[in-house]
Amino acid sequence: MGAALSEPETVLSVNGITKRFGSLVANDAISFSLNKGKVLALLGENGAGKTTLMNIIFGHYMADEGSIEVFGKALRASNPAEAISHGVGMVHQHFTLADNLTVLENITLGTEPLWSVTRDIAAAKAKIQKLAEEFGLKVEPDTQIKDLSVGEKQRVEILKALYRGAKILILDEPTAVLTPQEADQLFATLKDMLAKGLSVIFISHKLGEVMAIADDIAVLRHGKLVANFPVSEASREIIAEKMVGEAVEKPERVKMTAGETLLAIEGVTAQEGGHALLKNISLSLHRHQIIGIAGVSGNGQGALSDLLAGLVTPVKGSVTLKGEGLTRFNPSDMIAHGVGRVPEDRHVEGAVGEFSVEENLILEEYNDSRFSKFGWLNMSSITKHAKGLITAFDIRGAAPDTMIRSLSGGNMQKVILARALENKPDVILANQPTRGLDVGAATFVHEQLFKARARGAGVVLISEDLEELLSLSDKVVVMYHGMCSQPLDADDVTQQQLGLLMSGEGFSEMEASHAA
Amino acid sequence: MQLEPRQHTPLWMTVSAPIIAVTIVLILSGGLIMWAGAPLFESYVALFVGAFGSKFAIAETLVRATPLILTGLAAAVAFRAKLWNIGGEGQLYAGALAVTYFGTGLIELPPYLMIPFLFIVGATAGGLLLLFPALLKTRLKVDEVVTTLLLNFVILLFANYLLFGPWKDPMAMGWPQGAPVLEEGILPNLLAKTRLHAGLIISVVMAVVIWLVMSKTKWGLEIRAVGHNPEAARFAGIPINKTIIRTALISGGLAACAGVTEVAGTKEYLTLDISPGFGYTGIAVAMLAGLNPLGVIVAALFFAGIYNGADSMSRAMDVSNYIADVITAGSLLMVMLAVMLTRMRIRFRA
């Protein structure tokens, strides 16, 4: 044992992996190795090649050049089953669990021969319980997945990999959906697993947690491995610089006095299919103010966003915009009232992927006389409009007629941002505006929001990234089970306090009064 | 074996893919022709001559292409909005019934008014027929595939009832057919001694108009946005239901125009066999054209040529004309496969 510790044993080595898609080199001669009992953090901006690399290791893609060795044996390419049999397990960012099956059924699904008549449920259950105990992954095997919290679902995913004999775990953005407390618990579990000889590849954007958990860091940029060093030799600044390729300057929030009230939500309750999505919430937004909405995903942020986007009509309460009470709730009225909206998912609600950049840019105002007359589109003015915004918002790799689907996430988001902000709206809804964006693009989004705040707009910022939320917002409101906390001063509140609120502390009274 | 997206599709590939696909289908269908005991080369010559080999053959192919262009456009417009209108056949009959009701003596107008009038009442009938499933879809989320498909049988049986009953032409010696369309309503002939009529011009003009509507107007933008991504369309404030209803009226109207050209152009009176499935074939035409309104013209000509050619091949070579269905169905599958391969590449495992 002592010898194993002093002389690190390589469990996974990646040798000169190259992968091309046409003229694009997604992975360019990447080599690194993972040692037993260690955590390798794989960092990189979006499109740097992380996902491609993991898909090659896990056998979804075939590399053009290079080889992968697991425990000294070459991994034949292009076969997830083979990767699993060699002890590689992957926990995807989006869980791959069947909601209506139990934990036990989900874990054993696909591991048993299809035609076997008998199933040894007892043995499987015993094995799962043994694994769960060994690694501190507490879950009840007979619970249905739909009754589990997000953190518990993730534990099931990890157990699933362990059940199949994983010795190397690949975790893709594992903390994206967790509260800080849940993330801490995950890290504790990971430490246990490392102590028992497992090894982990950890993919993340969040530098803070990478510094906390990783032993080694590998940074990808434009498909190349640009840095690979022990975490002890790294600092946040160095890592960020390696990822972006230049030093990044984070925009600072300057103090501003809040002005007149722009938006007042009073006692709003909203329902969908009999479920209350928003329970008696109140919120007011002033000029020169950014209000951050925190909360574990699925606690009503979506409904609040839909309310401001004009997609949900409240059953109770009132929404007042610049002194005018709203009676009709639909997207066109919201736009007409000067609400700029950045939706949560740019691929689903933000953009029509098969449309060109110029078409996406006029999607909210094609009825305007600038863009259409008597039903006919004014193509030249649509193109001119797009050209102006492409320059103003620094949308790269795009001509007006480029299909928006072919843009990178950051540039696609810039198109949506341009559409939402071009008419200088007073109220801005920004739902997860930097999700999945690289540092450079995220910084651009932050600058734009600060700019809008400086000219007198108010911003409702919904984000699951607490670091972002606290650095941008003047006030923070936590949502839990469709309720809103009191606004907290962003300068006085810590991530830990927010975490407690996010897990429901202090909401029980409110919930009881709503039920009554 | 894996599929990976291509970053770039060379032009030669885009151009040659459908040609190669059709060639492969002709080779494969050749097996069936030889199985039927006919000489392969002569059979294909007979097919080509039957489709495009003479003035008469070309005229017949164009006559057949006319309703296919219209039903193809109907499917192309509806499918762009992801409104799955399988009811082209029923809407075609709705148009045919409207022409018979209004065009056989109820109203008399000079030709330059009568013909547009017949198209308008026909298109209105077809639009209204599709309006019903569209309302069920937007209001109650009833699947339009089922409702439009089943309405085909309702309309066809209704036409059956009318032609065997109240609308039966007493001059038709007992045949179940409608009264002839008034002289003023008949589409003018384009080529002496053939059946080619002005319906062809109308359908080609419609294709160009639909192309303009889809690419240059607000309505087109709305239809395409709703079809590609209804969530994004809704978020941007595009009225989804209104767009679907409008699409239904346009699509149903186009399919019904095929009924108008057949009754007022090709046959000059309504029978129960005015359409050998033009409504259904229109779906295949639209798919082959990639839902492009101008492509619909080409695809309809191709389908019409194959069907016409196969008819004369079957007469000359004693091969069943069902071979036409094999060739058109095979072409559709192969062309879709070929189009996919221009966008994706296949990688084989090492």
mmCIF file of N, CA, C and O in Angstrom, chain A residues 19 21-22 59-62 64 77-78 309 311 331-332 335 341 343 347-349 351-352 354-355 359 362-364 366-367 372 375-377 379 419, chain B residues 2-5 7-8 212-213 215-222 224-226 228-239 345 347-350:
data_model
loop_
_atom_site.group_PDB
_atom_site.id
_atom_site.type_symbol
_atom_site.label_atom_id
_atom_site.label_comp_id
_atom_site.label_asym_id
_atom_site.label_seq_id
_atom_site.Cartn_x
_atom_site.Cartn_y
_atom_site.Cartn_z
ATOM 1 N N LYS A 19 -8.968 14.201 -33.103
ATOM 2 C CA LYS A 19 -10.291 13.954 -33.676
ATOM 3 C C LYS A 19 -10.659 15.141 -34.534
ATOM 4 O O LYS A 19 -10.629 16.283 -34.069
ATOM 5 N N PHE A 21 -13.485 16.893 -37.219
ATOM 6 C CA PHE A 21 -14.791 16.908 -37.878
ATOM 7 C C PHE A 21 -14.623 17.791 -39.095
ATOM 8 O O PHE A 21 -14.631 19.005 -38.981
ATOM 9 N N GLY A 22 -14.442 17.175 -40.249
ATOM 10 C CA GLY A 22 -14.168 17.982 -41.431
ATOM 11 C C GLY A 22 -12.899 18.775 -41.219
ATOM 12 O O GLY A 22 -11.857 18.208 -40.870
ATOM 13 N N GLY A 59 -16.134 5.950 -25.499
ATOM 14 C CA GLY A 59 -16.452 5.093 -26.629
ATOM 15 C C GLY A 59 -17.626 5.530 -27.488
ATOM 16 O O GLY A 59 -18.129 4.747 -28.282
ATOM 17 N N HIS A 60 -18.084 6.768 -27.333
ATOM 18 C CA HIS A 60 -19.155 7.210 -28.219
ATOM 19 C C HIS A 60 -18.607 7.602 -29.590
ATOM 20 O O HIS A 60 -19.264 7.444 -30.600
ATOM 21 N N TYR A 61 -17.389 8.157 -29.606
ATOM 22 C CA TYR A 61 -16.753 8.547 -30.855
ATOM 23 C C TYR A 61 -15.492 7.724 -31.050
ATOM 24 O O TYR A 61 -14.945 7.167 -30.099
ATOM 25 N N MET A 62 -15.023 7.715 -32.287
ATOM 26 C CA MET A 62 -13.795 7.030 -32.590
ATOM 27 C C MET A 62 -12.731 8.085 -32.897
ATOM 28 O O MET A 62 -12.978 8.996 -33.678
ATOM 29 N N ASP A 64 -9.420 9.759 -34.556
ATOM 30 C CA ASP A 64 -8.727 9.574 -35.828
ATOM 31 C C ASP A 64 -7.313 9.065 -35.600
ATOM 32 O O ASP A 64 -6.796 8.283 -36.378
ATOM 33 N N ALA A 77 -11.644 1.246 -29.709
ATOM 34 C CA ALA A 77 -12.465 2.452 -29.800
ATOM 35 C C ALA A 77 -13.929 2.148 -30.036
ATOM 36 O O ALA A 77 -14.302 1.052 -30.405
ATOM 37 N N SER A 78 -14.730 3.177 -29.796
ATOM 38 C CA SER A 78 -16.086 3.191 -30.323
ATOM 39 C C SER A 78 -17.040 2.190 -29.710
ATOM 40 O O SER A 78 -17.852 1.617 -30.391
ATOM 41 N N ALA A 309 -41.963 36.970 -18.909
ATOM 42 C CA ALA A 309 -41.869 36.818 -20.356
ATOM 43 C C ALA A 309 -43.246 36.908 -20.998
ATOM 44 O O ALA A 309 -43.366 36.982 -22.212
ATOM 45 N N LEU A 311 -45.639 34.539 -20.551
ATOM 46 C CA LEU A 311 -46.110 33.206 -20.919
ATOM 47 C C LEU A 311 -47.064 32.622 -19.878
ATOM 48 O O LEU A 311 -47.690 31.598 -20.118
ATOM 49 N N PRO A 331 -46.485 37.428 -24.672
ATOM 50 C CA PRO A 331 -45.160 37.957 -25.011
ATOM 51 C C PRO A 331 -45.204 39.297 -25.737
ATOM 52 O O PRO A 331 -44.427 40.198 -25.409
ATOM 53 N N SER A 332 -46.133 39.462 -26.696
ATOM 54 C CA SER A 332 -46.126 40.722 -27.457
ATOM 55 C C SER A 332 -46.405 41.918 -26.561
ATOM 56 O O SER A 332 -45.810 42.972 -26.732
ATOM 57 N N ILE A 335 -43.302 42.775 -24.566
ATOM 58 C CA ILE A 335 -42.315 43.464 -25.402
ATOM 59 C C ILE A 335 -42.754 44.916 -25.588
ATOM 60 O O ILE A 335 -41.957 45.842 -25.465
ATOM 61 N N ARG A 341 -36.310 40.327 -22.832
ATOM 62 C CA ARG A 341 -36.329 38.998 -22.222
ATOM 63 C C ARG A 341 -35.250 38.090 -22.798
ATOM 64 O O ARG A 341 -35.159 37.899 -24.007
ATOM 65 N N PRO A 343 -34.324 34.257 -22.533
ATOM 66 C CA PRO A 343 -34.897 33.024 -21.983
ATOM 67 C C PRO A 343 -33.835 32.078 -21.428
ATOM 68 O O PRO A 343 -32.641 32.237 -21.701
ATOM 69 N N HIS A 347 -31.528 27.343 -26.998
ATOM 70 C CA HIS A 347 -31.877 26.452 -28.106
ATOM 71 C C HIS A 347 -33.378 26.201 -28.182
ATOM 72 O O HIS A 347 -33.919 25.952 -29.237
ATOM 73 N N VAL A 348 -34.041 26.227 -27.013
ATOM 74 C CA VAL A 348 -35.467 25.906 -27.003
ATOM 75 C C VAL A 348 -36.301 27.158 -27.238
ATOM 76 O O VAL A 348 -37.058 27.238 -28.200
ATOM 77 N N GLU A 349 -36.156 28.159 -26.369
ATOM 78 C CA GLU A 349 -37.013 29.336 -26.484
ATOM 79 C C GLU A 349 -36.319 30.526 -27.126
ATOM 80 O O GLU A 349 -36.968 31.429 -27.617
ATOM 81 N N ALA A 351 -33.945 30.810 -29.731
ATOM 82 C CA ALA A 351 -33.679 30.965 -31.153
ATOM 83 C C ALA A 351 -34.333 29.846 -31.937
ATOM 84 O O ALA A 351 -34.515 28.749 -31.435
ATOM 85 N N VAL A 352 -34.677 30.152 -33.188
ATOM 86 C CA VAL A 352 -35.112 29.114 -34.115
ATOM 87 C C VAL A 352 -33.849 28.660 -34.846
ATOM 88 O O VAL A 352 -33.300 29.382 -35.664
ATOM 89 N N GLU A 354 -32.994 26.696 -37.195
ATOM 90 C CA GLU A 354 -32.915 26.612 -38.658
ATOM 91 C C GLU A 354 -33.044 27.984 -39.317
ATOM 92 O O GLU A 354 -33.001 28.082 -40.524
ATOM 93 N N PHE A 355 -33.243 29.022 -38.499
ATOM 94 C CA PHE A 355 -33.372 30.359 -39.070
ATOM 95 C C PHE A 355 -32.013 31.039 -39.118
ATOM 96 O O PHE A 355 -31.115 30.722 -38.357
ATOM 97 N N GLU A 359 -33.054 36.630 -39.361
ATOM 98 C CA GLU A 359 -34.445 36.277 -39.073
ATOM 99 C C GLU A 359 -34.672 36.177 -37.563
ATOM 100 O O GLU A 359 -35.688 36.624 -37.037
ATOM 101 N N ILE A 362 -35.157 39.590 -35.854
ATOM 102 C CA ILE A 362 -36.410 40.347 -35.992
ATOM 103 C C ILE A 362 -37.618 39.564 -35.485
ATOM 104 O O ILE A 362 -38.752 40.005 -35.626
ATOM 105 N N LEU A 363 -37.371 38.408 -34.888
ATOM 106 C CA LEU A 363 -38.475 37.521 -34.514
ATOM 107 C C LEU A 363 -39.484 38.197 -33.589
ATOM 108 O O LEU A 363 -40.662 37.869 -33.599
ATOM 109 N N GLU A 364 -39.035 39.166 -32.802
ATOM 110 C CA GLU A 364 -39.958 39.828 -31.880
ATOM 111 C C GLU A 364 -40.606 41.059 -32.490
ATOM 112 O O GLU A 364 -41.568 41.584 -31.946
ATOM 113 N N TYR A 366 -41.003 41.666 -36.208
ATOM 114 C CA TYR A 366 -41.152 41.637 -37.665
ATOM 115 C C TYR A 366 -42.397 42.396 -38.113
ATOM 116 O O TYR A 366 -42.558 42.712 -39.273
ATOM 117 N N ASN A 367 -43.310 42.680 -37.176
ATOM 118 C CA ASN A 367 -44.506 43.443 -37.527
ATOM 119 C C ASN A 367 -44.224 44.937 -37.646
ATOM 120 O O ASN A 367 -45.029 45.680 -38.182
ATOM 121 N N SER A 372 -41.574 45.105 -42.207
ATOM 122 C CA SER A 372 -42.573 44.551 -43.111
ATOM 123 C C SER A 372 -43.643 45.586 -43.408
ATOM 124 O O SER A 372 -43.997 46.393 -42.548
ATOM 125 N N GLY A 375 -47.574 42.951 -45.172
ATOM 126 C CA GLY A 375 -47.284 41.521 -45.104
ATOM 127 C C GLY A 375 -45.981 41.100 -45.757
ATOM 128 O O GLY A 375 -45.536 39.982 -45.574
ATOM 129 N N TRP A 376 -45.383 42.003 -46.568
ATOM 130 C CA TRP A 376 -44.124 41.632 -47.224
ATOM 131 C C TRP A 376 -42.936 42.055 -46.384
ATOM 132 O O TRP A 376 -42.893 43.163 -45.868
ATOM 133 N N LEU A 377 -41.990 41.133 -46.261
ATOM 134 C CA LEU A 377 -40.803 41.444 -45.476
ATOM 135 C C LEU A 377 -39.882 42.359 -46.269
ATOM 136 O O LEU A 377 -39.712 42.179 -47.471
ATOM 137 N N MET A 379 -36.538 42.791 -46.950
ATOM 138 C CA MET A 379 -35.308 42.022 -46.772
ATOM 139 C C MET A 379 -34.083 42.902 -46.564
ATOM 140 O O MET A 379 -33.249 42.624 -45.716
ATOM 141 N N ARG A 419 -31.170 41.004 -29.503
ATOM 142 C CA ARG A 419 -32.603 41.141 -29.769
ATOM 143 C C ARG A 419 -33.325 41.699 -28.541
ATOM 144 O O ARG A 419 -34.210 42.535 -28.653
ATOM 145 N N GLN B 2 -21.119 4.226 -37.468
ATOM 146 C CA GLN B 2 -21.602 5.428 -36.794
ATOM 147 C C GLN B 2 -21.884 6.528 -37.803
ATOM 148 O O GLN B 2 -21.304 6.567 -38.876
ATOM 149 N N LEU B 3 -22.776 7.437 -37.428
ATOM 150 C CA LEU B 3 -23.049 8.602 -38.262
ATOM 151 C C LEU B 3 -22.445 9.832 -37.604
ATOM 152 O O LEU B 3 -22.595 10.027 -36.406
ATOM 153 N N GLU B 4 -21.741 10.594 -38.383
ATOM 154 C CA GLU B 4 -21.198 11.838 -37.843
ATOM 155 C C GLU B 4 -21.580 12.979 -38.774
ATOM 156 O O GLU B 4 -21.599 12.804 -39.987
ATOM 157 N N PRO B 5 -21.890 14.146 -38.223
ATOM 158 C CA PRO B 5 -22.275 15.248 -39.100
ATOM 159 C C PRO B 5 -21.097 15.731 -39.929
ATOM 160 O O PRO B 5 -19.958 15.733 -39.469
ATOM 161 N N GLN B 7 -19.120 18.763 -41.718
ATOM 162 C CA GLN B 7 -18.984 20.206 -41.526
ATOM 163 C C GLN B 7 -19.374 20.939 -42.799
ATOM 164 O O GLN B 7 -19.883 22.033 -42.767
ATOM 165 N N HIS B 8 -19.112 20.287 -43.921
ATOM 166 C CA HIS B 8 -19.285 20.992 -45.185
ATOM 167 C C HIS B 8 -19.718 19.980 -46.239
ATOM 168 O O HIS B 8 -19.191 18.877 -46.291
ATOM 169 N N LEU B 212 -43.002 32.473 -52.896
ATOM 170 C CA LEU B 212 -42.848 33.862 -52.453
ATOM 171 C C LEU B 212 -43.420 34.065 -51.054
ATOM 172 O O LEU B 212 -42.799 34.688 -50.190
ATOM 173 N N VAL B 213 -44.610 33.504 -50.826
ATOM 174 C CA VAL B 213 -45.243 33.665 -49.510
ATOM 175 C C VAL B 213 -44.351 33.074 -48.421
ATOM 176 O O VAL B 213 -44.114 33.695 -47.384
ATOM 177 N N SER B 215 -41.105 32.517 -48.403
ATOM 178 C CA SER B 215 -39.774 33.072 -48.171
ATOM 179 C C SER B 215 -39.748 34.585 -48.008
ATOM 180 O O SER B 215 -38.791 35.113 -47.456
ATOM 181 N N LYS B 216 -40.793 35.288 -48.481
ATOM 182 C CA LYS B 216 -40.694 36.742 -48.490
ATOM 183 C C LYS B 216 -41.765 37.456 -47.664
ATOM 184 O O LYS B 216 -41.827 38.678 -47.694
ATOM 185 N N THR B 217 -42.640 36.724 -47.014
ATOM 186 C CA THR B 217 -43.713 37.417 -46.299
ATOM 187 C C THR B 217 -43.712 37.079 -44.816
ATOM 188 O O THR B 217 -43.090 36.120 -44.372
ATOM 189 N N LYS B 218 -44.431 37.897 -44.072
ATOM 190 C CA LYS B 218 -44.636 37.677 -42.645
ATOM 191 C C LYS B 218 -45.278 36.323 -42.382
ATOM 192 O O LYS B 218 -44.878 35.595 -41.477
ATOM 193 N N TRP B 219 -46.310 36.009 -43.202
ATOM 194 C CA TRP B 219 -46.987 34.728 -43.007
ATOM 195 C C TRP B 219 -46.005 33.570 -43.126
ATOM 196 O O TRP B 219 -46.016 32.645 -42.321
ATOM 197 N N GLY B 220 -45.139 33.651 -44.146
ATOM 198 C CA GLY B 220 -44.163 32.582 -44.344
ATOM 199 C C GLY B 220 -43.222 32.477 -43.158
ATOM 200 O O GLY B 220 -42.929 31.382 -42.672
ATOM 201 N N LEU B 221 -42.758 33.645 -42.694
ATOM 202 C CA LEU B 221 -41.865 33.663 -41.534
ATOM 203 C C LEU B 221 -42.543 33.010 -40.335
ATOM 204 O O LEU B 221 -41.951 32.195 -39.627
ATOM 205 N N GLU B 222 -43.807 33.345 -40.126
ATOM 206 C CA GLU B 222 -44.539 32.780 -38.991
ATOM 207 C C GLU B 222 -44.711 31.268 -39.144
ATOM 208 O O GLU B 222 -44.483 30.510 -38.200
ATOM 209 N N ARG B 224 -42.907 29.163 -40.871
ATOM 210 C CA ARG B 224 -41.634 28.452 -40.713
ATOM 211 C C ARG B 224 -41.183 28.459 -39.260
ATOM 212 O O ARG B 224 -40.694 27.446 -38.747
ATOM 213 N N ALA B 225 -41.364 29.580 -38.571
ATOM 214 C CA ALA B 225 -40.939 29.654 -37.165
ATOM 215 C C ALA B 225 -41.734 28.666 -36.315
ATOM 216 O O ALA B 225 -41.172 27.941 -35.500
ATOM 217 N N VAL B 226 -43.050 28.634 -36.540
ATOM 218 C CA VAL B 226 -43.891 27.728 -35.749
ATOM 219 C C VAL B 226 -43.507 26.278 -36.024
ATOM 220 O O VAL B 226 -43.476 25.441 -35.121
ATOM 221 N N HIS B 228 -40.494 25.091 -37.169
ATOM 222 C CA HIS B 228 -39.150 24.729 -36.727
ATOM 223 C C HIS B 228 -39.039 24.695 -35.213
ATOM 224 O O HIS B 228 -38.370 23.835 -34.648
ATOM 225 N N ASN B 229 -39.627 25.659 -34.539
ATOM 226 C CA ASN B 229 -39.460 25.739 -33.093
ATOM 227 C C ASN B 229 -40.621 26.507 -32.463
ATOM 228 O O ASN B 229 -40.540 27.719 -32.259
ATOM 229 N N PRO B 230 -41.715 25.791 -32.162
ATOM 230 C CA PRO B 230 -42.904 26.479 -31.621
ATOM 231 C C PRO B 230 -42.632 27.193 -30.300
ATOM 232 O O PRO B 230 -43.206 28.262 -30.061
ATOM 233 N N GLU B 231 -41.729 26.655 -29.470
ATOM 234 C CA GLU B 231 -41.442 27.318 -28.190
ATOM 235 C C GLU B 231 -40.812 28.687 -28.426
ATOM 236 O O GLU B 231 -41.196 29.672 -27.794
ATOM 237 N N ALA B 232 -39.828 28.711 -29.332
ATOM 238 C CA ALA B 232 -39.170 29.987 -29.608
ATOM 239 C C ALA B 232 -40.150 30.959 -30.256
ATOM 240 O O ALA B 232 -40.132 32.155 -29.974
ATOM 241 N N ALA B 233 -41.025 30.440 -31.130
ATOM 242 C CA ALA B 233 -42.009 31.296 -31.782
ATOM 243 C C ALA B 233 -42.940 31.905 -30.741
ATOM 244 O O ALA B 233 -43.215 33.105 -30.753
ATOM 245 N N ARG B 234 -43.401 31.074 -29.813
ATOM 246 C CA ARG B 234 -44.308 31.557 -28.777
ATOM 247 C C ARG B 234 -43.611 32.602 -27.912
ATOM 248 O O ARG B 234 -44.168 33.645 -27.602
ATOM 249 N N PHE B 235 -42.356 32.318 -27.557
ATOM 250 C CA PHE B 235 -41.607 33.236 -26.713
ATOM 251 C C PHE B 235 -41.441 34.587 -27.393
ATOM 252 O O PHE B 235 -41.497 35.626 -26.737
ATOM 253 N N ALA B 236 -41.247 34.561 -28.716
ATOM 254 C CA ALA B 236 -41.045 35.818 -29.439
ATOM 255 C C ALA B 236 -42.357 36.548 -29.696
ATOM 256 O O ALA B 236 -42.353 37.639 -30.239
ATOM 257 N N GLY B 237 -43.477 35.934 -29.326
ATOM 258 C CA GLY B 237 -44.754 36.613 -29.477
ATOM 259 C C GLY B 237 -45.479 36.294 -30.775
ATOM 260 O O GLY B 237 -46.420 36.982 -31.140
ATOM 261 N N ILE B 238 -45.046 35.263 -31.484
ATOM 262 C CA ILE B 238 -45.746 34.873 -32.710
ATOM 263 C C ILE B 238 -47.008 34.099 -32.320
ATOM 264 O O ILE B 238 -46.935 33.177 -31.507
ATOM 265 N N PRO B 239 -48.170 34.488 -32.865
ATOM 266 C CA PRO B 239 -49.412 33.791 -32.496
ATOM 267 C C PRO B 239 -49.454 32.390 -33.100
ATOM 268 O O PRO B 239 -49.689 32.237 -34.290
ATOM 269 N N ARG B 345 -21.754 11.671 -42.455
ATOM 270 C CA ARG B 345 -20.900 10.666 -43.060
ATOM 271 C C ARG B 345 -20.960 9.411 -42.202
ATOM 272 O O ARG B 345 -21.188 9.479 -41.001
ATOM 273 N N ARG B 347 -19.081 6.306 -40.526
ATOM 274 C CA ARG B 347 -17.747 5.840 -40.142
ATOM 275 C C ARG B 347 -17.872 4.391 -39.741
ATOM 276 O O ARG B 347 -18.776 4.017 -39.020
ATOM 277 N N PHE B 348 -16.958 3.586 -40.213
ATOM 278 C CA PHE B 348 -16.971 2.184 -39.816
ATOM 279 C C PHE B 348 -15.944 1.978 -38.727
ATOM 280 O O PHE B 348 -14.877 2.581 -38.729
ATOM 281 N N ARG B 349 -16.283 1.119 -37.806
ATOM 282 C CA ARG B 349 -15.401 0.878 -36.678
ATOM 283 C C ARG B 349 -14.124 0.177 -37.136
ATOM 284 O O ARG B 349 -14.154 -0.681 -38.000
ATOM 285 N N ALA B 350 -13.050 0.543 -36.497
ATOM 286 C CA ALA B 350 -11.791 -0.121 -36.827
ATOM 287 C C ALA B 350 -11.823 -1.562 -36.323
ATOM 288 O O ALA B 350 -12.467 -1.842 -35.333
#
